[in-house]
Amino acid sequence: MTQSLAKQLAALESMTMVDLKRKYFELFGDETKTGNRTWLVRRIAWRLQANVHGGLSERARQRAAELANESDLRLSPPKERSTTSGGAPTAVGTVRFDTESRTPLSGTVLVRKYKGRDLQVRVLENGFEYQGEVYKSLSAVAKFITGSHCNGFLFFKLKRSEKNG
C-alpha cells in the first residue's frame, strides 16, 4: 500500500458525514442518500484502493455478470409515492382491517404523551397519519417516533375489547 493511500484511508475515520458524502460524490460521480457511516467509509476505501491497485479482475467481472443474469429480477417497478401539499413524499398503501381489530374507526385521533410531547395520530381508511405523513400501520408510526420497533397498539395503549379476548 502506498503512503498516500494509507493516509487517505486513515483520514476517512475522522471525516464528518458531510465530508464523506462529498468524497463519495468525487469518487463515484453520484450522490449517496445513505446515513450509514460505516458503509460509506468502506465503500470509499474500496474505491480509493481500486483506483490505486486496479479494480476487479476480468474473471471476477465475468462471474458477477453470470450471477446477475441468474438472479431473480424484480418484475414490477416500485410504486410511485404521492406527495402532500408541501411536496414531501407520503407513503401510500392499502391496509385491511378486520371487524375484530383493535383499530379505531377512521377519523379517530389517537393522543399519546411521549417524552413530554403530546403526539396525535389520525386513523385513516388506508393507514395512519402522523405529522402529515401516512403510515401503513401503528407500529410504523411508533417506530418513526421512538426509533426502534415496537408494537403500535401497545405504544398507543389500545387494548383488545372484552369480546375479542
Tab-separated table of C-alpha atoms in Angstrom:
chain	number	residue	atom	x	y	z
A	1	MET	CA	0.000	0.000	0.000
A	2	THR	CA	1.357	3.397	-0.924
A	3	GLN	CA	1.993	6.038	1.709
A	4	SER	CA	-0.536	8.404	0.139
A	5	LEU	CA	-3.265	5.738	0.068
A	6	ALA	CA	-2.632	4.832	3.704
A	7	LYS	CA	-3.030	8.486	4.703
A	8	GLN	CA	-6.260	8.813	2.698
A	9	LEU	CA	-7.706	5.682	4.313
A	10	ALA	CA	-6.747	6.866	7.802
A	11	ALA	CA	-8.320	10.268	7.129
A	12	LEU	CA	-11.693	8.653	6.354
A	13	GLU	CA	-12.219	7.742	10.011
A	14	SER	CA	-12.086	11.366	11.151
A	15	MET	CA	-14.240	12.798	8.353
A	16	THR	CA	-17.722	14.119	9.031
A	17	MET	CA	-20.747	12.663	7.236
A	18	VAL	CA	-20.879	15.760	5.020
A	19	ASP	CA	-17.220	15.270	4.083
A	20	LEU	CA	-17.762	11.550	3.451
A	21	LYS	CA	-20.723	12.247	1.187
A	22	ARG	CA	-18.684	14.856	-0.684
A	23	LYS	CA	-15.815	12.370	-1.084
A	24	TYR	CA	-18.258	9.715	-2.296
A	25	PHE	CA	-19.540	12.126	-4.939
A	26	GLU	CA	-15.972	12.885	-6.051
A	27	LEU	CA	-15.138	9.198	-6.418
A	28	PHE	CA	-18.387	7.804	-7.807
A	29	GLY	CA	-19.882	10.849	-9.571
A	30	ASP	CA	-23.206	10.235	-7.862
A	31	GLU	CA	-24.803	11.410	-4.636
A	32	THR	CA	-25.496	8.961	-1.840
A	33	LYS	CA	-28.580	9.111	0.347
A	34	THR	CA	-27.274	6.738	2.981
A	35	GLY	CA	-26.719	7.815	6.539
A	36	ASN	CA	-24.699	4.697	7.326
A	37	ARG	CA	-21.225	5.952	8.156
A	38	THR	CA	-19.593	2.505	8.221
A	39	TRP	CA	-20.915	1.638	4.765
A	40	LEU	CA	-19.719	4.964	3.345
A	41	VAL	CA	-16.227	4.587	4.806
A	42	ARG	CA	-15.920	1.037	3.458
A	43	ARG	CA	-17.253	1.946	0.014
A	44	ILE	CA	-14.933	4.979	-0.301
A	45	ALA	CA	-11.967	2.942	0.956
A	46	TRP	CA	-12.697	0.260	-1.638
A	47	ARG	CA	-12.812	2.838	-4.445
A	48	LEU	CA	-9.573	4.502	-3.297
A	49	GLN	CA	-7.819	1.133	-3.244
A	50	ALA	CA	-9.321	0.116	-6.596
A	51	ASN	CA	-8.075	3.353	-8.153
A	52	VAL	CA	-4.529	2.667	-6.935
A	53	HIS	CA	-4.304	-1.119	-7.302
A	54	GLY	CA	-6.887	-1.728	-10.004
A	55	GLY	CA	-10.490	-2.876	-9.711
A	56	LEU	CA	-11.925	-6.331	-10.087
A	57	SER	CA	-10.161	-8.849	-12.264
A	58	GLU	CA	-11.711	-9.800	-15.596
A	59	ARG	CA	-12.586	-13.208	-14.142
A	60	ALA	CA	-14.390	-11.584	-11.191
A	61	ARG	CA	-16.306	-9.271	-13.545
A	62	GLN	CA	-17.419	-12.231	-15.650
A	63	ARG	CA	-18.580	-14.141	-12.572
A	64	ALA	CA	-20.511	-11.100	-11.329
A	65	ALA	CA	-22.209	-10.820	-14.724
A	66	GLU	CA	-23.135	-14.517	-14.569
A	67	LEU	CA	-24.618	-14.119	-11.106
A	68	ALA	CA	-26.581	-11.056	-12.197
A	69	ASN	CA	-28.023	-12.959	-15.159
A	70	GLU	CA	-29.072	-15.853	-12.926
A	71	SER	CA	-30.697	-13.729	-10.234
A	72	ASP	CA	-34.420	-13.173	-9.954
A	73	LEU	CA	-35.171	-9.688	-11.126
A	74	ARG	CA	-37.981	-7.511	-9.889
A	75	LEU	CA	-40.807	-7.806	-12.384
A	76	SER	CA	-42.744	-4.726	-11.351
A	77	PRO	CA	-41.322	-1.284	-10.632
A	78	PRO	CA	-41.675	0.248	-7.166
A	79	LYS	CA	-44.929	2.095	-6.603
A	80	GLU	CA	-44.732	5.829	-7.042
A	81	ARG	CA	-45.045	7.850	-3.893
A	82	SER	CA	-47.679	10.518	-3.772
A	83	THR	CA	-46.863	13.832	-2.181
A	84	THR	CA	-48.623	16.025	0.314
A	85	SER	CA	-49.387	19.659	-0.453
A	86	GLY	CA	-45.942	20.593	0.901
A	87	GLY	CA	-44.257	18.378	-1.669
A	88	ALA	CA	-42.902	15.892	0.879
A	89	PRO	CA	-43.240	12.210	-0.076
A	90	THR	CA	-46.078	10.306	1.533
A	91	ALA	CA	-46.118	6.551	1.901
A	92	VAL	CA	-49.296	5.157	0.382
A	93	GLY	CA	-50.652	1.669	0.824
A	94	THR	CA	-53.721	-0.433	1.464
A	95	VAL	CA	-54.477	-1.572	4.972
A	96	ARG	CA	-57.065	-4.280	5.575
A	97	PHE	CA	-58.977	-4.034	8.820
A	98	ASP	CA	-60.990	-6.900	10.144
A	99	THR	CA	-64.060	-6.236	12.261
A	100	GLU	CA	-62.409	-7.599	15.399
A	101	SER	CA	-59.351	-5.376	15.132
A	102	ARG	CA	-58.216	-3.041	17.877
A	103	THR	CA	-58.016	-0.332	15.228
A	104	PRO	CA	-60.400	2.561	15.929
A	105	LEU	CA	-62.751	3.889	13.257
A	106	SER	CA	-61.461	6.211	10.529
A	107	GLY	CA	-61.316	9.806	11.681
A	108	THR	CA	-60.370	8.929	15.258
A	109	VAL	CA	-57.417	10.869	16.643
A	110	LEU	CA	-55.161	8.903	18.953
A	111	VAL	CA	-53.358	11.012	21.548
A	112	ARG	CA	-50.305	9.785	23.454
A	113	LYS	CA	-47.885	11.651	25.697
A	114	TYR	CA	-44.290	10.604	24.950
A	115	LYS	CA	-41.140	12.218	26.346
A	116	GLY	CA	-43.039	15.347	27.319
A	117	ARG	CA	-44.752	15.768	23.935
A	118	ASP	CA	-48.376	15.195	23.020
A	119	LEU	CA	-48.456	13.005	19.919
A	120	GLN	CA	-51.534	12.921	17.697
A	121	VAL	CA	-52.185	10.238	15.102
A	122	ARG	CA	-55.270	10.319	12.881
A	123	VAL	CA	-56.764	6.976	11.860
A	124	LEU	CA	-57.454	6.867	8.115
A	125	GLU	CA	-59.211	4.268	5.977
A	126	ASN	CA	-55.888	3.337	4.419
A	127	GLY	CA	-53.468	3.852	7.298
A	128	PHE	CA	-52.439	6.342	9.946
A	129	GLU	CA	-51.425	9.977	9.564
A	130	TYR	CA	-48.738	11.483	11.763
A	131	GLN	CA	-47.259	14.933	11.077
A	132	GLY	CA	-48.564	14.931	7.507
A	133	GLU	CA	-47.102	11.503	6.654
A	134	VAL	CA	-49.258	8.426	6.067
A	135	TYR	CA	-48.036	5.136	7.531
A	136	LYS	CA	-49.340	1.627	6.841
A	137	SER	CA	-49.505	0.616	10.494
A	138	LEU	CA	-49.433	1.957	14.020
A	139	SER	CA	-46.190	0.060	14.506
A	140	ALA	CA	-44.639	2.051	11.650
A	141	VAL	CA	-45.711	5.285	13.372
A	142	ALA	CA	-44.362	4.076	16.718
A	143	LYS	CA	-41.076	3.063	15.078
A	144	PHE	CA	-40.731	6.517	13.483
A	145	ILE	CA	-41.393	8.199	16.832
A	146	THR	CA	-39.195	6.001	19.037
A	147	GLY	CA	-36.526	4.974	16.546
A	148	SER	CA	-36.951	1.296	17.389
A	149	HIS	CA	-39.508	-1.353	16.581
A	150	CYS	CA	-42.400	-1.658	18.986
A	151	ASN	CA	-45.993	-2.807	18.842
A	152	GLY	CA	-48.101	0.164	17.768
A	153	PHE	CA	-51.199	-0.982	19.650
A	154	LEU	CA	-49.209	-1.245	22.876
A	155	PHE	CA	-47.428	2.058	22.256
A	156	PHE	CA	-50.749	3.864	21.813
A	157	LYS	CA	-52.290	1.807	24.643
A	158	LEU	CA	-55.058	0.261	22.549
A	159	LYS	CA	-56.401	-2.816	24.277
A	160	ARG	CA	-58.473	-5.620	22.842
A	161	SER	CA	-62.181	-5.336	23.535
A	162	GLU	CA	-63.569	-7.831	26.068
A	163	LYS	CA	-65.428	-9.872	23.421
A	164	ASN	CA	-62.207	-10.291	21.390
A	165	GLY	CA	-60.141	-11.622	24.247
